[in-house]
Coordinates of C-alpha atoms in Angstrom, one line a residue:
M1 CA 66.8 92.2 98.1
K2 CA 68.0 95.9 99.2
I3 CA 71.3 95.6 101.3
L4 CA 72.9 98.9 103.4
L5 CA 76.5 97.9 103.3
L6 CA 79.0 100.3 105.8
A7 CA 82.3 100.0 106.2
G8 CA 84.1 103.1 107.5
E9 CA 87.5 102.4 107.3
E10 CA 89.8 101.0 104.5
S11 CA 90.5 97.7 106.3
G12 CA 86.7 97.1 106.2
M13 CA 86.5 98.6 102.8
L14 CA 88.5 95.6 101.0
Y15 CA 85.8 93.2 102.7
A16 CA 83.2 95.2 101.6
R17 CA 84.2 95.6 98.3
S18 CA 84.2 91.5 97.9
L19 CA 81.0 91.3 99.8
K20 CA 79.3 93.8 97.7
A21 CA 80.3 91.9 94.3
M22 CA 79.0 89.0 96.0
F23 CA 75.8 90.8 96.5
G24 CA 75.6 92.2 93.0
K25 CA 76.2 88.9 91.7
A26 CA 73.2 87.7 92.9
G27 CA 70.9 90.0 91.9
H28 CA 70.7 92.3 95.2
E29 CA 70.7 96.0 95.3
V30 CA 73.7 97.4 97.6
R31 CA 74.4 100.8 98.9
G32 CA 77.1 102.1 101.2
Y33 CA 78.6 105.7 103.2
S34 CA 80.0 107.1 99.9
D35 CA 76.3 106.5 98.2
Y36 CA 75.6 109.5 100.8
G37 CA 78.4 111.8 100.4
F38 CA 80.7 110.0 102.9
E39 CA 84.2 108.8 102.1
T40 CA 86.2 106.5 104.1
A41 CA 88.9 109.2 104.3
D42 CA 86.6 111.5 106.1
L43 CA 85.3 108.7 107.9
A44 CA 88.6 107.1 109.2
V45 CA 89.9 109.5 112.2
F46 CA 92.0 108.3 115.1
G47 CA 92.3 109.8 118.6
F48 CA 90.1 111.3 120.6
A49 CA 91.2 115.1 119.6
A50 CA 90.4 114.1 116.4
V51 CA 87.0 112.7 117.2
L52 CA 86.3 115.8 119.0
K53 CA 87.1 118.1 115.9
K54 CA 85.1 116.9 113.5
V55 CA 81.8 116.1 116.1
F56 CA 79.6 117.9 114.3
F57 CA 80.5 116.0 110.7
F58 CA 80.1 112.5 112.5
L59 CA 76.7 114.0 113.9
R60 CA 75.7 114.7 110.3
V61 CA 76.9 111.0 109.3
K62 CA 74.2 109.5 111.8
R63 CA 71.3 111.6 111.4
T64 CA 71.9 111.4 107.1
M65 CA 72.2 107.0 107.9
E66 CA 69.5 106.5 109.7
R67 CA 67.1 108.9 107.5
A68 CA 68.3 106.8 104.8
I69 CA 67.2 103.3 106.6
D70 CA 64.1 105.3 107.3
E71 CA 63.5 106.5 103.7
W72 CA 65.2 103.5 101.8
R73 CA 64.1 100.8 103.6
P74 CA 66.7 98.2 102.7
D75 CA 65.7 94.4 104.1
A76 CA 69.7 94.1 106.0
V77 CA 72.0 96.1 107.1
C78 CA 75.7 95.0 107.3
T79 CA 78.1 96.6 109.3
I80 CA 81.8 96.2 108.8
D81 CA 83.9 97.2 111.7
Y82 CA 84.5 100.5 112.8
P83 CA 81.9 100.1 116.0
G84 CA 81.8 103.7 117.3
M85 CA 79.5 104.9 114.3
N86 CA 78.5 101.7 112.7
L87 CA 76.9 99.6 116.2
K88 CA 74.7 102.7 116.3
L89 CA 73.8 102.5 112.9
A90 CA 73.0 98.6 113.0
A91 CA 71.0 98.9 116.4
Y92 CA 69.2 101.6 115.0
A93 CA 67.9 99.5 111.9
K94 CA 67.4 96.8 114.2
R95 CA 64.8 99.2 116.1
R96 CA 63.4 99.5 113.0
G97 CA 62.9 96.0 112.1
V98 CA 65.6 96.0 109.5
R99 CA 68.1 93.0 109.8
A100 CA 71.0 94.0 111.6
V101 CA 74.0 92.1 111.1
H102 CA 77.9 93.0 111.9
V103 CA 80.9 92.2 111.2
V104 CA 84.2 92.2 113.0
C105 CA 83.7 91.6 117.2
P106 CA 84.0 94.5 119.0
Q107 CA 87.0 94.3 121.6
V108 CA 84.9 93.5 124.7
W109 CA 87.6 90.7 125.0
A110 CA 90.2 93.5 126.2
W111 CA 87.5 96.2 127.5
H112 CA 83.9 97.1 128.1
Q113 CA 82.8 93.6 129.0
D114 CA 79.4 95.5 130.3
R115 CA 78.8 96.1 126.8
I116 CA 78.1 92.2 125.9
P117 CA 74.8 92.6 126.6
K118 CA 73.8 96.1 124.8
I119 CA 75.6 94.2 121.7
E120 CA 73.8 91.4 121.8
S121 CA 70.3 93.8 122.0
S122 CA 72.0 95.7 119.0
L123 CA 72.1 92.7 116.7
D124 CA 70.3 90.1 114.6
R125 CA 74.1 88.4 114.2
L126 CA 77.5 89.0 114.9
C127 CA 80.1 87.4 112.5
C128 CA 83.9 86.9 114.4
F129 CA 87.2 86.7 113.1
F130 CA 88.8 85.0 115.5
P131 CA 88.2 81.6 116.9
F132 CA 88.0 82.6 121.1
E133 CA 85.4 85.5 120.3
P134 CA 81.9 83.3 119.9
A135 CA 82.2 82.2 123.7
I136 CA 81.7 85.5 124.9
F137 CA 78.3 85.8 123.7
A138 CA 77.5 82.3 125.1
D139 CA 74.4 83.5 127.2
K140 CA 72.6 84.1 123.5
P141 CA 72.9 81.0 121.5
G142 CA 73.4 81.0 118.0
F143 CA 73.9 85.0 118.0
A144 CA 78.2 85.0 117.2
E145 CA 79.6 82.7 114.6
F146 CA 83.3 82.0 113.8
V147 CA 83.3 82.7 110.6
G148 CA 86.9 82.6 109.9
H149 CA 88.9 85.6 108.7
P150 CA 89.0 86.2 105.4
L151 CA 92.6 87.1 105.5
A152 CA 93.7 83.8 106.5
R153 CA 91.9 82.6 103.1
E154 CA 93.7 85.1 100.7
F155 CA 96.8 84.4 102.3
K156 CA 96.4 80.5 102.1
S157 CA 95.6 80.4 98.7
G158 CA 98.6 83.7 97.6
G159 CA 100.9 81.3 99.1
K160 CA 102.8 81.8 102.1
N161 CA 106.3 83.0 102.8
P162 CA 108.8 81.1 102.0
A163 CA 110.6 80.0 105.1
P164 CA 114.4 79.9 103.9
H165 CA 116.0 83.0 102.8
D166 CA 115.8 83.4 99.0
T167 CA 119.8 82.9 98.2
A168 CA 119.5 84.2 94.6
R169 CA 119.1 87.6 96.7
S170 CA 122.9 89.1 97.6
R171 CA 120.9 91.5 100.5
R172 CA 118.4 90.5 102.9
L173 CA 115.1 92.3 102.9
V174 CA 113.4 94.2 105.5
A175 CA 109.9 95.7 105.4
I176 CA 108.8 98.6 107.3
L177 CA 105.3 99.5 108.1
P178 CA 104.8 102.5 110.1
G179 CA 101.0 103.1 109.8
S180 CA 98.3 104.4 107.8
R181 CA 97.1 107.6 110.1
G182 CA 99.0 110.7 109.4
V183 CA 99.3 110.7 113.7
E184 CA 101.2 107.6 114.0
I185 CA 103.2 107.8 111.1
S186 CA 104.7 110.7 112.0
R187 CA 105.1 109.9 116.0
I188 CA 106.8 106.1 114.4
L189 CA 108.3 106.6 111.2
P190 CA 111.4 108.2 112.4
R191 CA 112.2 106.0 114.9
L192 CA 111.9 103.0 112.6
L193 CA 114.2 104.8 110.0
D194 CA 116.9 105.8 113.1
A195 CA 116.9 101.8 113.5
V196 CA 117.7 101.3 109.7
D197 CA 120.2 103.3 110.0
M198 CA 121.4 100.6 112.4
L199 CA 121.5 97.9 109.9
S200 CA 123.9 96.6 107.5
G201 CA 123.6 95.0 103.9
V202 CA 119.7 95.4 103.7
D203 CA 117.3 96.3 101.5
V204 CA 114.5 98.1 103.2
V205 CA 111.1 98.9 101.4
I206 CA 108.0 100.9 102.8
P207 CA 104.6 100.4 101.2
A208 CA 102.7 103.0 102.1
A209 CA 99.1 102.3 102.6
N210 CA 97.5 104.9 100.5
K211 CA 98.2 108.1 98.7
M212 CA 98.0 110.4 102.0
A213 CA 100.6 107.5 103.5
Y214 CA 102.9 107.6 100.8
G215 CA 102.8 111.5 100.4
L216 CA 104.0 112.1 104.2
I217 CA 106.3 108.7 104.3
S218 CA 107.9 110.4 101.1
K219 CA 108.7 113.7 102.9
I220 CA 109.7 112.4 106.5
V221 CA 112.3 110.0 104.6
S222 CA 113.5 113.0 102.6
A223 CA 113.8 115.1 105.5
R224 CA 116.1 113.2 107.0
K225 CA 120.2 114.9 107.5
K226 CA 121.2 111.4 106.9
P227 CA 119.5 109.7 104.2
S228 CA 117.9 106.5 104.7
P229 CA 118.5 103.5 102.2
V230 CA 114.9 103.3 101.8
E231 CA 112.4 103.0 99.3
V232 CA 109.3 104.0 99.5
R233 CA 106.4 102.1 97.3
L234 CA 102.5 103.0 97.2
G235 CA 100.7 99.6 98.0
G236 CA 102.0 96.5 97.7
A237 CA 102.2 95.3 101.6
R238 CA 101.2 91.6 101.2
E239 CA 103.4 90.4 98.7
L240 CA 106.3 92.5 100.4
L241 CA 105.6 90.9 103.5
R242 CA 105.4 87.6 101.9
R243 CA 109.0 88.1 100.6
A244 CA 110.8 89.7 103.5
D245 CA 113.2 88.4 105.4
C246 CA 111.8 90.5 108.3
A247 CA 109.2 93.2 109.5
A248 CA 108.8 95.9 111.7
V249 CA 105.4 97.2 111.7
A250 CA 102.9 99.1 113.1
S251 CA 100.1 97.6 115.4
G252 CA 97.1 97.3 113.5
T253 CA 96.2 94.8 110.5
A254 CA 99.0 95.0 108.9
T255 CA 100.5 92.8 111.8
L256 CA 98.0 90.6 111.1
E257 CA 98.9 90.2 107.6
A258 CA 102.8 89.9 109.0
A259 CA 101.7 86.8 111.0
L260 CA 99.7 85.2 107.8
A261 CA 102.6 86.3 105.9
R262 CA 104.5 84.4 108.1
C263 CA 107.4 87.0 108.3
P264 CA 109.3 87.5 111.6
T265 CA 108.1 90.7 113.0
I266 CA 108.6 93.5 115.9
L267 CA 105.4 95.1 116.3
V268 CA 105.9 98.9 117.6
Y269 CA 103.2 101.2 118.8
R270 CA 103.6 104.6 120.3
V271 CA 100.9 107.3 121.3
G272 CA 100.7 110.5 123.7
P273 CA 101.3 109.9 127.5
L274 CA 97.7 110.4 128.1
L275 CA 96.0 107.6 125.8
A276 CA 98.9 105.4 126.9
A277 CA 97.7 106.2 130.6
F278 CA 93.9 105.6 129.6
A279 CA 94.7 102.4 127.7
R280 CA 97.0 101.1 130.6
R281 CA 93.4 101.7 132.8
V282 CA 90.9 100.6 130.8
I283 CA 92.6 97.4 128.8
K284 CA 92.3 94.1 131.6
G285 CA 91.4 91.6 129.4
T286 CA 94.8 91.1 127.4
K287 CA 98.3 91.5 128.2
Y288 CA 99.3 92.1 124.3
I289 CA 97.9 94.4 121.5
G290 CA 98.8 92.3 118.6
L291 CA 96.4 90.0 116.8
A292 CA 98.6 87.2 116.4
N293 CA 99.9 87.6 120.0
I294 CA 95.6 87.6 121.6
V295 CA 95.2 84.7 119.5
W296 CA 97.9 82.8 120.7
Q297 CA 97.2 83.7 124.1
R298 CA 93.7 82.8 123.7
C299 CA 93.4 79.8 121.6
G300 CA 96.1 78.3 124.6
G301 CA 99.7 79.9 124.6
S302 CA 101.5 79.7 127.9
G303 CA 104.6 81.6 128.6
E304 CA 106.0 85.3 128.2
N305 CA 107.2 84.8 124.6
P306 CA 104.5 85.5 122.1
P307 CA 105.1 84.5 118.6
M308 CA 105.6 88.3 117.7
A309 CA 107.6 90.6 119.5
E310 CA 105.9 93.8 120.8
L311 CA 107.7 96.9 121.6
L312 CA 105.2 99.7 122.9
Q313 CA 105.6 103.3 124.4
E314 CA 109.4 103.8 126.3
D315 CA 110.3 100.0 125.1
F316 CA 109.8 101.4 121.3
T317 CA 113.3 102.5 121.0
P318 CA 115.8 102.4 117.8
D319 CA 118.0 100.5 119.2
A320 CA 115.4 97.5 120.4
V321 CA 114.4 97.2 116.7
A322 CA 117.5 97.5 115.2
S323 CA 118.7 94.7 118.0
R324 CA 115.5 92.3 116.9
L325 CA 116.1 92.8 113.4
N326 CA 119.6 92.1 113.5
A327 CA 119.1 88.7 115.3
W328 CA 116.4 87.6 112.8
L329 CA 119.3 88.7 109.7
G330 CA 121.7 87.4 111.3
D331 CA 120.8 83.9 112.6
E332 CA 118.6 81.8 110.0
S333 CA 117.6 79.3 112.8
L334 CA 116.2 82.3 115.1
R335 CA 114.4 83.5 111.9
L336 CA 113.0 80.3 110.7
E337 CA 111.8 79.5 114.1
A338 CA 109.9 82.8 114.2
A339 CA 108.3 81.9 111.2
R340 CA 107.2 78.4 112.0
R341 CA 105.6 80.0 115.7
L342 CA 103.5 82.5 113.5
D343 CA 102.4 79.4 111.2
E344 CA 101.0 77.8 113.9
T345 CA 98.9 80.7 115.9
V346 CA 97.2 81.8 112.0
R347 CA 96.6 78.3 111.3
K348 CA 93.7 78.6 113.8
L349 CA 92.1 81.5 112.0
D350 CA 91.0 79.3 109.1
T351 CA 87.9 77.3 108.1
D352 CA 86.7 74.6 105.7
S353 CA 84.7 78.0 104.0
D354 CA 85.1 80.8 102.2
P355 CA 84.4 83.5 105.6
L356 CA 83.0 86.1 103.0
A357 CA 80.6 83.7 101.4
R358 CA 79.5 82.6 104.9
I359 CA 78.6 86.3 105.9
A360 CA 76.8 87.2 102.8
D361 CA 74.5 84.3 103.7
I362 CA 74.1 85.3 107.2
V363 CA 73.4 88.9 105.6
T364 CA 70.6 87.8 103.0
G365 CA 69.0 84.9 106.4
R366 CA 70.2 81.7 103.5
D367 CA 71.8 80.4 106.2
K368 CA 68.7 78.6 108.4

């Protein structure tokens, strides 16, 4: 069987690598973007301006992959997240009679619910990572399935963040994750470093998501007039979050990893004023941006106190970050309660089966 496996961002590549190994072990032939000359670092851009600058590049990607579908004639196309490009390619494949499966439900529960019929017509199957998502596609029974979240299974097998503070450490450990893209790191990290300066008696570690991020983070840290007591590492975020007493994390997959590690976390984010105004106008389906908070809200959570604190835009200040971190660092009962609430929420993401094995069965048609 020939499978075209397409993931355009690093978070999706984590799942793609595991699926590729499964398909290869079963004797299937697998190709992806890289086989046609496109690397993840070039595909993953963020923001309107960045996309516009590379519009001709993305048109070339689209044309190349459509030609690959026509000429290689895969038996199935499995697209992972990256909906702007991947859903178009999945729809193209389905029109050509190729089985089209998409992994990670587009966030139609937050905005653009009018896209639901188009998604249903563009795909054969949709694999959802959150338990509330299949109900959105109730008009097409059997189309969307909650397969469980792969990260939940990984954290479950790797052990969870110990609830009590490690008394063998003389200093508390704080994790800072400022994002993986250059624009967000430059906008978010300086504020987090200002917050770090207000902490005392702590070790602060920043695990860079990739080499580009490592270089930029190191440059920002070293350029500060007042040196910040931080250590910059390449990778290792999950292990760090399991060990950390608390964390401040930029919005994205890393906040879910922090929740799965049961690490008390402040979610922070800041974008430009135009993008912020646009987001406020179009995002109507949720009042939170953190994935753990969205799961909490959609699965019955009530009240105004979600399991993960969110500091966004003008509320994201060094003083606010330092205040919340210091509260956890200074009161173990508060920290334990935050870890417990995260545990209650992320348990909803796990299933009895292996999510990636289930996805592999759906892609190859063995799920019938």
